[in-house]
PDB file of C-alpha atoms and ligand atoms in Angstrom:
ATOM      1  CA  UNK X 279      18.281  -7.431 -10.496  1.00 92.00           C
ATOM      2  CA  UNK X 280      15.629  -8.477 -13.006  1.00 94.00           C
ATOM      3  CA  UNK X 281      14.342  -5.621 -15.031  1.00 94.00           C
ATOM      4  CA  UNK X 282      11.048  -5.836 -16.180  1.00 93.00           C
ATOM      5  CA  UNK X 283      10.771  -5.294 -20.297  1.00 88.00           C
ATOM      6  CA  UNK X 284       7.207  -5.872 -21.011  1.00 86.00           C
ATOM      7  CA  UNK X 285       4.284  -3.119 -21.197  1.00 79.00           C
ATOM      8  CA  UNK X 286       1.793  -4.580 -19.692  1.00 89.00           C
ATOM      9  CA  UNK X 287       1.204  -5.302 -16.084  1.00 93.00           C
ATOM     10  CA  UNK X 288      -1.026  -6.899 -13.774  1.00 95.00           C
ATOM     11  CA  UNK X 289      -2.015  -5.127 -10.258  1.00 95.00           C
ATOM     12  CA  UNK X 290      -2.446  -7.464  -8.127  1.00 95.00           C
ATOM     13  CA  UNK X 291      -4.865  -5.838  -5.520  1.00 94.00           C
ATOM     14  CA  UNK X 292      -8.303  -5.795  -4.764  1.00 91.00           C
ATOM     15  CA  UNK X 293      -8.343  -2.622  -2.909  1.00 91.00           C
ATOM     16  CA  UNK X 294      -9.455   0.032  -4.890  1.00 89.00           C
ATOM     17  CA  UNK X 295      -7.463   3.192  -3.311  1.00 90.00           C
ATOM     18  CA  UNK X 296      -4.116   1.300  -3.777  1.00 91.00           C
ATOM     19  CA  UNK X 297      -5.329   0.236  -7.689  1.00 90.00           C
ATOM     20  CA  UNK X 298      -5.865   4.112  -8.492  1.00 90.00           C
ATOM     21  CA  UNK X 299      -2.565   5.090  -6.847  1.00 93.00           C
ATOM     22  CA  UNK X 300      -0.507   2.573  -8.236  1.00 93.00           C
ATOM     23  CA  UNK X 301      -1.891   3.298 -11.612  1.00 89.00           C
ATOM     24  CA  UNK X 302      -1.332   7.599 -10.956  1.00 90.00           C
ATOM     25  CA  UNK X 303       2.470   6.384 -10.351  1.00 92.00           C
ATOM     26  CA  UNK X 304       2.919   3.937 -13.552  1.00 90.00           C
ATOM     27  CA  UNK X 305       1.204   6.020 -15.864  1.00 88.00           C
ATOM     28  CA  UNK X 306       4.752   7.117 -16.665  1.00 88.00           C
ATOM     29  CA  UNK X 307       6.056   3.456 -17.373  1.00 89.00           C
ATOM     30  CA  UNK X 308       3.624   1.146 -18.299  1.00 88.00           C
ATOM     31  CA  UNK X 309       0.851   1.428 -21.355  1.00 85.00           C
ATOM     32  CA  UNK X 310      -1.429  -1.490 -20.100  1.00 89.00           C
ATOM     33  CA  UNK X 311      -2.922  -2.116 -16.573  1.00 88.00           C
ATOM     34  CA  UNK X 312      -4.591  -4.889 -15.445  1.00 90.00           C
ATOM     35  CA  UNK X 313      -5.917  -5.337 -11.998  1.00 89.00           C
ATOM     36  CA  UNK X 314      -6.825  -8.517 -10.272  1.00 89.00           C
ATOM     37  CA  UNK X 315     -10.259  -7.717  -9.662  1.00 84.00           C
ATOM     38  CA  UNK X 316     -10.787  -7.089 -13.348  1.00 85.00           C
ATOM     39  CA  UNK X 317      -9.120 -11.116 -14.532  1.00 88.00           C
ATOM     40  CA  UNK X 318     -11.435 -12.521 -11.777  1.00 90.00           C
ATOM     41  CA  UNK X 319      -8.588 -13.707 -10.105  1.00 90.00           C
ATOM     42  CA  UNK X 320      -9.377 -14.882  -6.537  1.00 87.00           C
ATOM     43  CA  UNK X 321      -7.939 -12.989  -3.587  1.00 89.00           C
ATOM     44  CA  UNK X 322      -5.604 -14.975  -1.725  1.00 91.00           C
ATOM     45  CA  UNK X 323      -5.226 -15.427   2.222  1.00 92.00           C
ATOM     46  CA  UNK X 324      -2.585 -13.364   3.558  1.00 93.00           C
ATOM     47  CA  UNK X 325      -1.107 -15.660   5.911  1.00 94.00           C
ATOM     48  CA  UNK X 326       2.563 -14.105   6.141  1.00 96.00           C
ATOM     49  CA  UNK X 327       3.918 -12.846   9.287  1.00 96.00           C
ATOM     50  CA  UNK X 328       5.335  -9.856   7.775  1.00 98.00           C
ATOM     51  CA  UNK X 329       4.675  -7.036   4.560  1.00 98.00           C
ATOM     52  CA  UNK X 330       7.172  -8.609   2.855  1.00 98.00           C
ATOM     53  CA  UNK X 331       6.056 -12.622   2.335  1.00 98.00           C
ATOM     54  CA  UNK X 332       2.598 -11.127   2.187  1.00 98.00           C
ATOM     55  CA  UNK X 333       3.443  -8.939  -1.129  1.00 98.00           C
ATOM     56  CA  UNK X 334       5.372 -11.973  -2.574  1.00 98.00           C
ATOM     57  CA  UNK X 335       2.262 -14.360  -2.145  1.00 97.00           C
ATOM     58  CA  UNK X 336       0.357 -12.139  -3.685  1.00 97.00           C
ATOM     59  CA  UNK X 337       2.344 -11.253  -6.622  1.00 97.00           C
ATOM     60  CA  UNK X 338       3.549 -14.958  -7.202  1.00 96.00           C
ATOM     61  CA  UNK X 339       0.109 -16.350  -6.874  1.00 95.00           C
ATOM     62  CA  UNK X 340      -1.306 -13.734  -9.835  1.00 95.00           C
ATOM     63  CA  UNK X 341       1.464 -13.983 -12.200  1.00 96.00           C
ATOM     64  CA  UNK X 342       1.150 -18.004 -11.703  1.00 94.00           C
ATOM     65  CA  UNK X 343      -2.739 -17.407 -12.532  1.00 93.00           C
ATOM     66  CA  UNK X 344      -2.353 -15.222 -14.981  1.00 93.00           C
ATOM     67  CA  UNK X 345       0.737 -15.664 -17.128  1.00 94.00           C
ATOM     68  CA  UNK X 346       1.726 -11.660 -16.938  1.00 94.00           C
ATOM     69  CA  UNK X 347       4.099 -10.187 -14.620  1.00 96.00           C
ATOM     70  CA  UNK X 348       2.006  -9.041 -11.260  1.00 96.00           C
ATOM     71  CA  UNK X 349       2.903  -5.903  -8.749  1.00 97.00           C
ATOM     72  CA  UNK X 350       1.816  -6.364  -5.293  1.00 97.00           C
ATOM     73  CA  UNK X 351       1.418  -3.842  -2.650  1.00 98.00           C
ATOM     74  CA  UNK X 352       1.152  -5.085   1.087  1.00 98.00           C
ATOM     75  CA  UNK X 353       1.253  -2.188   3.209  1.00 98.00           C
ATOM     76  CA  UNK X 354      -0.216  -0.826   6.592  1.00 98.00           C
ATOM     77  CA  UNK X 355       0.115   1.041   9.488  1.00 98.00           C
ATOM     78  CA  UNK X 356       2.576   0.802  12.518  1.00 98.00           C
ATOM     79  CA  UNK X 357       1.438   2.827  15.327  1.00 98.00           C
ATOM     80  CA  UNK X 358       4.933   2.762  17.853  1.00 98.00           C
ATOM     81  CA  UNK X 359       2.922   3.012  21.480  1.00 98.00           C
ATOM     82  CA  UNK X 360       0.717  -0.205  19.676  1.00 98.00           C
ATOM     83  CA  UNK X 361       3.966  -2.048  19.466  1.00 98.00           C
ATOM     84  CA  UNK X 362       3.889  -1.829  15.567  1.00 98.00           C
ATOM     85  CA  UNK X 363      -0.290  -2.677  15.149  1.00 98.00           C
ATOM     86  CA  UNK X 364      -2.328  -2.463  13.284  1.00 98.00           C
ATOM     87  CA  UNK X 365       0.347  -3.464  10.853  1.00 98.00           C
ATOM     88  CA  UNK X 366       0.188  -6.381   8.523  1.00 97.00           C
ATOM     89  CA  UNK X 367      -3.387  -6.617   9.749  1.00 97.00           C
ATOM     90  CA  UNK X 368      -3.967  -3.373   8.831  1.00 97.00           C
ATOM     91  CA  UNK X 369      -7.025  -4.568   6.077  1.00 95.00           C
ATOM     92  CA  UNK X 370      -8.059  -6.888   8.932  1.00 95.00           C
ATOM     93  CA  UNK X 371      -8.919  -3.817  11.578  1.00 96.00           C
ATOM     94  CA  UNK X 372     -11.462  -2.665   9.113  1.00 93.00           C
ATOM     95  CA  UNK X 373     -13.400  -6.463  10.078  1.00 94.00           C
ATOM     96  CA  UNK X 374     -15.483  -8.059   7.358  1.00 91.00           C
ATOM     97  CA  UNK X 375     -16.904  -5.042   5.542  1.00 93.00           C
ATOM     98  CA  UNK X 376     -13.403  -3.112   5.820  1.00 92.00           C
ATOM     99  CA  UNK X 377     -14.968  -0.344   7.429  1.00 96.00           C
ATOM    100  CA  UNK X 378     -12.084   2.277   8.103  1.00 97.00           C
ATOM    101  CA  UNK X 379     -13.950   4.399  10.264  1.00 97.00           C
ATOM    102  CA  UNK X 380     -14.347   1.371  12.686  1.00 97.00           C
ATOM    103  CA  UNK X 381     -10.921   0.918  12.258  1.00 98.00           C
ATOM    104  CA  UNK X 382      -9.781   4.247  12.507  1.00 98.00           C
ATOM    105  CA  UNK X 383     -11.617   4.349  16.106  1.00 98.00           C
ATOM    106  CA  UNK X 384     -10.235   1.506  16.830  1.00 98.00           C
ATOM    107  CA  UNK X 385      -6.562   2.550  16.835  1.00 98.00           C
ATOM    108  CA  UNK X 386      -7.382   6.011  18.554  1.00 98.00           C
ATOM    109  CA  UNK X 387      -9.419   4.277  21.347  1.00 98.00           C
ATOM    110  CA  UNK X 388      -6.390   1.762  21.845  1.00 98.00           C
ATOM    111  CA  UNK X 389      -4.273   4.887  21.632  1.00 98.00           C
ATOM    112  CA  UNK X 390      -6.231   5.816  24.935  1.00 95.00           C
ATOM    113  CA  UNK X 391      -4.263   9.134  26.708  1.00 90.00           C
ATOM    114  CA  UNK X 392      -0.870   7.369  25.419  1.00 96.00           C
ATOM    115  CA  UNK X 393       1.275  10.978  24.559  1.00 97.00           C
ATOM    116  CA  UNK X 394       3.529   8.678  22.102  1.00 98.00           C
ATOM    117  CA  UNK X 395       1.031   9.074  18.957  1.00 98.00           C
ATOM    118  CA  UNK X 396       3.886   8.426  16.009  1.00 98.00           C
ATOM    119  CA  UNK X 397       3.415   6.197  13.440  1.00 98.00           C
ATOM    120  CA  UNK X 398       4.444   5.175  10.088  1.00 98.00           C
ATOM    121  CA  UNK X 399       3.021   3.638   6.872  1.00 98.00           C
ATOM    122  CA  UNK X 400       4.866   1.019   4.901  1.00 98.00           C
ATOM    123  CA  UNK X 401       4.864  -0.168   1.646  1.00 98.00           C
ATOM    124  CA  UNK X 402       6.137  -3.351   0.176  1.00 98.00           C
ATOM    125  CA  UNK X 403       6.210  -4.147  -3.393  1.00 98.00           C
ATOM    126  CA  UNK X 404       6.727  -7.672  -4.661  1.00 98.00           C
ATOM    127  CA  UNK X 405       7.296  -7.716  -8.630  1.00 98.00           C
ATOM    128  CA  UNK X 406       6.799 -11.252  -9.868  1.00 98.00           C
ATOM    129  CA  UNK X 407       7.153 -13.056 -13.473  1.00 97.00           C
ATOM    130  CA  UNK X 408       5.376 -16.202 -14.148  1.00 96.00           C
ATOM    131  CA  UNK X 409       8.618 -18.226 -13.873  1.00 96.00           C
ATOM    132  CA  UNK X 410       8.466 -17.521 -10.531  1.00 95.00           C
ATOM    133  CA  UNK X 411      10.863 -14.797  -9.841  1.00 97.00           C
ATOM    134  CA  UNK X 412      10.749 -11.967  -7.721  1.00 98.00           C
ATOM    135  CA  UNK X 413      11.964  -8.247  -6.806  1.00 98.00           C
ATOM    136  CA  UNK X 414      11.028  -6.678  -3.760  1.00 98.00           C
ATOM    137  CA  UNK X 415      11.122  -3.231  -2.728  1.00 98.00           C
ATOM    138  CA  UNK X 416      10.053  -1.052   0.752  1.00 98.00           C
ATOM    139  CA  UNK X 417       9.228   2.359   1.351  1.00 98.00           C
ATOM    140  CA  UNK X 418       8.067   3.843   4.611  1.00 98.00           C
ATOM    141  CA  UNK X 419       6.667   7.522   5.591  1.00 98.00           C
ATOM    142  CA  UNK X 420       6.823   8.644   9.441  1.00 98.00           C
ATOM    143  CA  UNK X 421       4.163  10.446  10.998  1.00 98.00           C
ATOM    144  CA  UNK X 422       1.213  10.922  13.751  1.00 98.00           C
ATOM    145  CA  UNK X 423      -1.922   9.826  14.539  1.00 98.00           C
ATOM    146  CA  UNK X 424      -4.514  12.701  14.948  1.00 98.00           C
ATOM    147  CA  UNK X 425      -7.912  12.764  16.224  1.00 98.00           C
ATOM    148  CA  UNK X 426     -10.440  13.353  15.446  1.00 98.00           C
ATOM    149  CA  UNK X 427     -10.427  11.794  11.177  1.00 98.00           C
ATOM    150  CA  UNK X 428      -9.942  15.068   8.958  1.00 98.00           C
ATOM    151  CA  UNK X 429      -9.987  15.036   5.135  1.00 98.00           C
ATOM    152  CA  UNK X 430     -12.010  13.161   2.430  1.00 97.00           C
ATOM    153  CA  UNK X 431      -9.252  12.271   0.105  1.00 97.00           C
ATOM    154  CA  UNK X 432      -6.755   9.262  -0.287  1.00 95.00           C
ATOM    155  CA  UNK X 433      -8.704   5.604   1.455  1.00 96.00           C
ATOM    156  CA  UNK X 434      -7.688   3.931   4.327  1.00 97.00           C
ATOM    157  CA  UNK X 435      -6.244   5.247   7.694  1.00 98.00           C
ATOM    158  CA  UNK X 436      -5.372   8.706   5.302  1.00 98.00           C
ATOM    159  CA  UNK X 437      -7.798  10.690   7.614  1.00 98.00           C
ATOM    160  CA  UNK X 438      -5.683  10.005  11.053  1.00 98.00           C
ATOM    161  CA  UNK X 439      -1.706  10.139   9.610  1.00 98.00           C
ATOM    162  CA  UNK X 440      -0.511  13.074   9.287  1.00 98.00           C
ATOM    163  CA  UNK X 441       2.967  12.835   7.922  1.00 98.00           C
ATOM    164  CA  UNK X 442       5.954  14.465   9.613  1.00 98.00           C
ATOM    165  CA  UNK X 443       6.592  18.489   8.830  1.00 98.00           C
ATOM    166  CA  UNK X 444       2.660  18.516   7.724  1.00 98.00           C
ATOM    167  CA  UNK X 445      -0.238  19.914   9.408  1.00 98.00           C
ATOM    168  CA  UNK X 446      -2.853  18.394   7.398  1.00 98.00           C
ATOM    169  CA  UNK X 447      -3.749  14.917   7.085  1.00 98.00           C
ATOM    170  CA  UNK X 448      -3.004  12.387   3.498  1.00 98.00           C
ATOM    171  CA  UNK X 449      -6.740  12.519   3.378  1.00 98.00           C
ATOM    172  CA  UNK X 450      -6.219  16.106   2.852  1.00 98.00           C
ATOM    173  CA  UNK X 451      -3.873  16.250   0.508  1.00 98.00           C
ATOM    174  CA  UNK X 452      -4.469  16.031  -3.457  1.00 97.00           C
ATOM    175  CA  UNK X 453      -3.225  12.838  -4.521  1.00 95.00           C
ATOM    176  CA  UNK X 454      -0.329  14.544  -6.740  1.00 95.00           C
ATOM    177  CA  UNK X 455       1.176  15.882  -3.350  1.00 97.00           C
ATOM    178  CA  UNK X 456       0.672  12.360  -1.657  1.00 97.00           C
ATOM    179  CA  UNK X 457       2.712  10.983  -3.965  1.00 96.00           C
ATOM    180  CA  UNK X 458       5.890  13.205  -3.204  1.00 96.00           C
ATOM    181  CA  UNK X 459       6.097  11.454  -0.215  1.00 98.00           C
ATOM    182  CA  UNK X 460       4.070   8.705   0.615  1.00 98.00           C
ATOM    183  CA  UNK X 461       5.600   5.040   1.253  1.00 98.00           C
ATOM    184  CA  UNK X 462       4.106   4.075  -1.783  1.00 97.00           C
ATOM    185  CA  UNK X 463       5.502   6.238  -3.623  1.00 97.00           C
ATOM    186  CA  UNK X 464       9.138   5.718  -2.098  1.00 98.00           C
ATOM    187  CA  UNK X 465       8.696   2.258  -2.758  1.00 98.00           C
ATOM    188  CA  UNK X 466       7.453   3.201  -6.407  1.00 97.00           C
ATOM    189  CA  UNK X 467      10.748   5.066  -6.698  1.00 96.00           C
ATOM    190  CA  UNK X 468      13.312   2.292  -5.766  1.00 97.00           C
ATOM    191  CA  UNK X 469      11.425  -0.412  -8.076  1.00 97.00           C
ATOM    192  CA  UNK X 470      11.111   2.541 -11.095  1.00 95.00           C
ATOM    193  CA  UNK X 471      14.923   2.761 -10.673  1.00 96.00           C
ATOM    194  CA  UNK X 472      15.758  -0.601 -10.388  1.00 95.00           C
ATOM    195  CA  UNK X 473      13.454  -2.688 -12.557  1.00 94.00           C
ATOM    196  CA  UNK X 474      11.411  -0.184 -15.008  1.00 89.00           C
ATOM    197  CA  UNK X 475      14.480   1.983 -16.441  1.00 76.00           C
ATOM    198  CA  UNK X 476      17.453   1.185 -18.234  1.00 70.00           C
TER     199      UNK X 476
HETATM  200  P1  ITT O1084      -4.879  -6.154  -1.463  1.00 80.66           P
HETATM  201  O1  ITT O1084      -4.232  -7.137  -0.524  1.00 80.66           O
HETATM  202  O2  ITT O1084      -5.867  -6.786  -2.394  1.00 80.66           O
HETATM  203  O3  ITT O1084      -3.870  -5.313  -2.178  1.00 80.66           O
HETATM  204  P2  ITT O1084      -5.740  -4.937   1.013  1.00 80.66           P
HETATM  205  O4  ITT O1084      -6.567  -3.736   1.336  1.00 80.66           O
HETATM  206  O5  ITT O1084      -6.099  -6.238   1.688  1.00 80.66           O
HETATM  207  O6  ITT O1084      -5.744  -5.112  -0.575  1.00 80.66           O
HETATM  208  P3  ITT O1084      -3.259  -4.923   2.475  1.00 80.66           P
HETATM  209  O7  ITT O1084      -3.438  -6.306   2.945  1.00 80.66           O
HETATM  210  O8  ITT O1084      -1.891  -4.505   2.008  1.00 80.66           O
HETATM  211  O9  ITT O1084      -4.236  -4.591   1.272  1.00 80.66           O
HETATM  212  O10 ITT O1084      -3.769  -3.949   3.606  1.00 80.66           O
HETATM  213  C1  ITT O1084      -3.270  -2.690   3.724  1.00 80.66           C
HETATM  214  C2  ITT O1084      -4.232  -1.799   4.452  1.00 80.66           C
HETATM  215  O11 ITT O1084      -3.458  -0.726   5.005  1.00 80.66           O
HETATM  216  C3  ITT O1084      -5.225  -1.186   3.487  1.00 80.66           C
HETATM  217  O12 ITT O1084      -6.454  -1.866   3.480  1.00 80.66           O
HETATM  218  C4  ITT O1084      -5.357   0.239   4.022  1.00 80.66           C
HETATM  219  O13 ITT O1084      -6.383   0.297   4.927  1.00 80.66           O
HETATM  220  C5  ITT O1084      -4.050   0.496   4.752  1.00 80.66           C
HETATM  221  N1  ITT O1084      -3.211   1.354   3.898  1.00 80.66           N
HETATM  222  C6  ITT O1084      -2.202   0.978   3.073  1.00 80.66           C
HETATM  223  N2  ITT O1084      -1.704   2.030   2.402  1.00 80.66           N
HETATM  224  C7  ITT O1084      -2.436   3.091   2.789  1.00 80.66           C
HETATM  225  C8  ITT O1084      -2.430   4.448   2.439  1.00 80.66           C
HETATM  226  O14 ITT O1084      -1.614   4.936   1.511  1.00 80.66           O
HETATM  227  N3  ITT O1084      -3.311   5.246   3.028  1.00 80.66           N
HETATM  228  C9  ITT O1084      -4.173   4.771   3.946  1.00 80.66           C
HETATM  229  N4  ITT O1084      -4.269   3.495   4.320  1.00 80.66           N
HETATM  230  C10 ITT O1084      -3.398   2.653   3.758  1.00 80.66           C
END
């Protein structure tokens, strides 16, 4: 495994929840941020089938663009009754203005009376160099989908998910307590272990 040497970074992500929480769980590792939005660089079309080659096209396609080695985070949310949706169009429930509350409705409404409400977030990480290679690492947090939205914290679906062996909701939680357990941060351990130390 290729471990990453350099101090600065570029986050690849337009989305800023995800930029603020990758940068809370870095701040540790890395003395320079960058973030995609900030370089101008363009925001590619997901068009993987899966977390996975969506995180390495956008980590391969910044670091190509940019010269410095680029972290990208595709996550979502799997609702089980919703065979696995919204998942890897997570973003894409929000439609054109990424409107969560729409999309938040959206998943209850298709929830209907279903009793099976459990869920999970996942989070993959792609870490790519310019030269073109790449580390990839997945967390995942299991939960439930509540109703109605509770909380003002976190972005995203955080108001409905309510992790398991909680009774509040990631929107509820400070951010230093989301990051005990979230996916992202699970994800953020394995590629601290692996790529950042040592
Ligand atoms: P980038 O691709 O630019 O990083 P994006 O928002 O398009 O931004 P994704 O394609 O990975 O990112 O979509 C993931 C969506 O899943 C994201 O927009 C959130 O709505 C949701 N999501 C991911 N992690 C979340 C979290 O920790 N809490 C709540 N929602 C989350």
């Amino acid at each position: 495994m290729r471990k990453f040497k350099g101090d600065e970074l570029l986050i690849a992500t337009h989305n800023k929840g995800k930029a603020r929480e990758i940068s809370d769980l870095l701040l540790p590792y890395i003395s320079k941020f960058y973030s995609a939005s900030e370089l101008n660089l363009e925001e590619p079309e997901e068009t993987g089938a899966t977390f996975a080659e969506n995180a390495v096209l956008k980590a391969k396609l910044a670091a190509k663009d940019s010269g410095k080695v680029s972290l990208a985070d595709d996550s979502g949310l799997c609702v089980n009754a919703l065979n696995g949706d919204p998942g890897v169009y997570s973003a894409r429930w929000g439609g054109k203005n990424k409107d969560f509350n729409i999309a938040m409705k959206k998943v209850n409404d298709a929830l209907g009376g279903v009793k099976d409400r459990s869920a999970y977030f996942t989070c993959v990480l792609a870490i790519a160099w310019p030269d073109g290679h790449v580390e990839i690492f997945e967390g995942r947090v299991n939960g439930t989908i509540v109703w109605p939205m509770r909380g003002n914290m976190g972005f995203g679906y955080d108001p409905i998910f309510q992790a398991k062996g909680y009774d509040i909701t990631f929107a509820q939680m400070n951010p230093s307590e989301k990051h005990k357990i979230s996916h992202r941060a699970k994800a953020f351990d394995l590629l601290v272990k692996n790529c950042l130390k040592g």
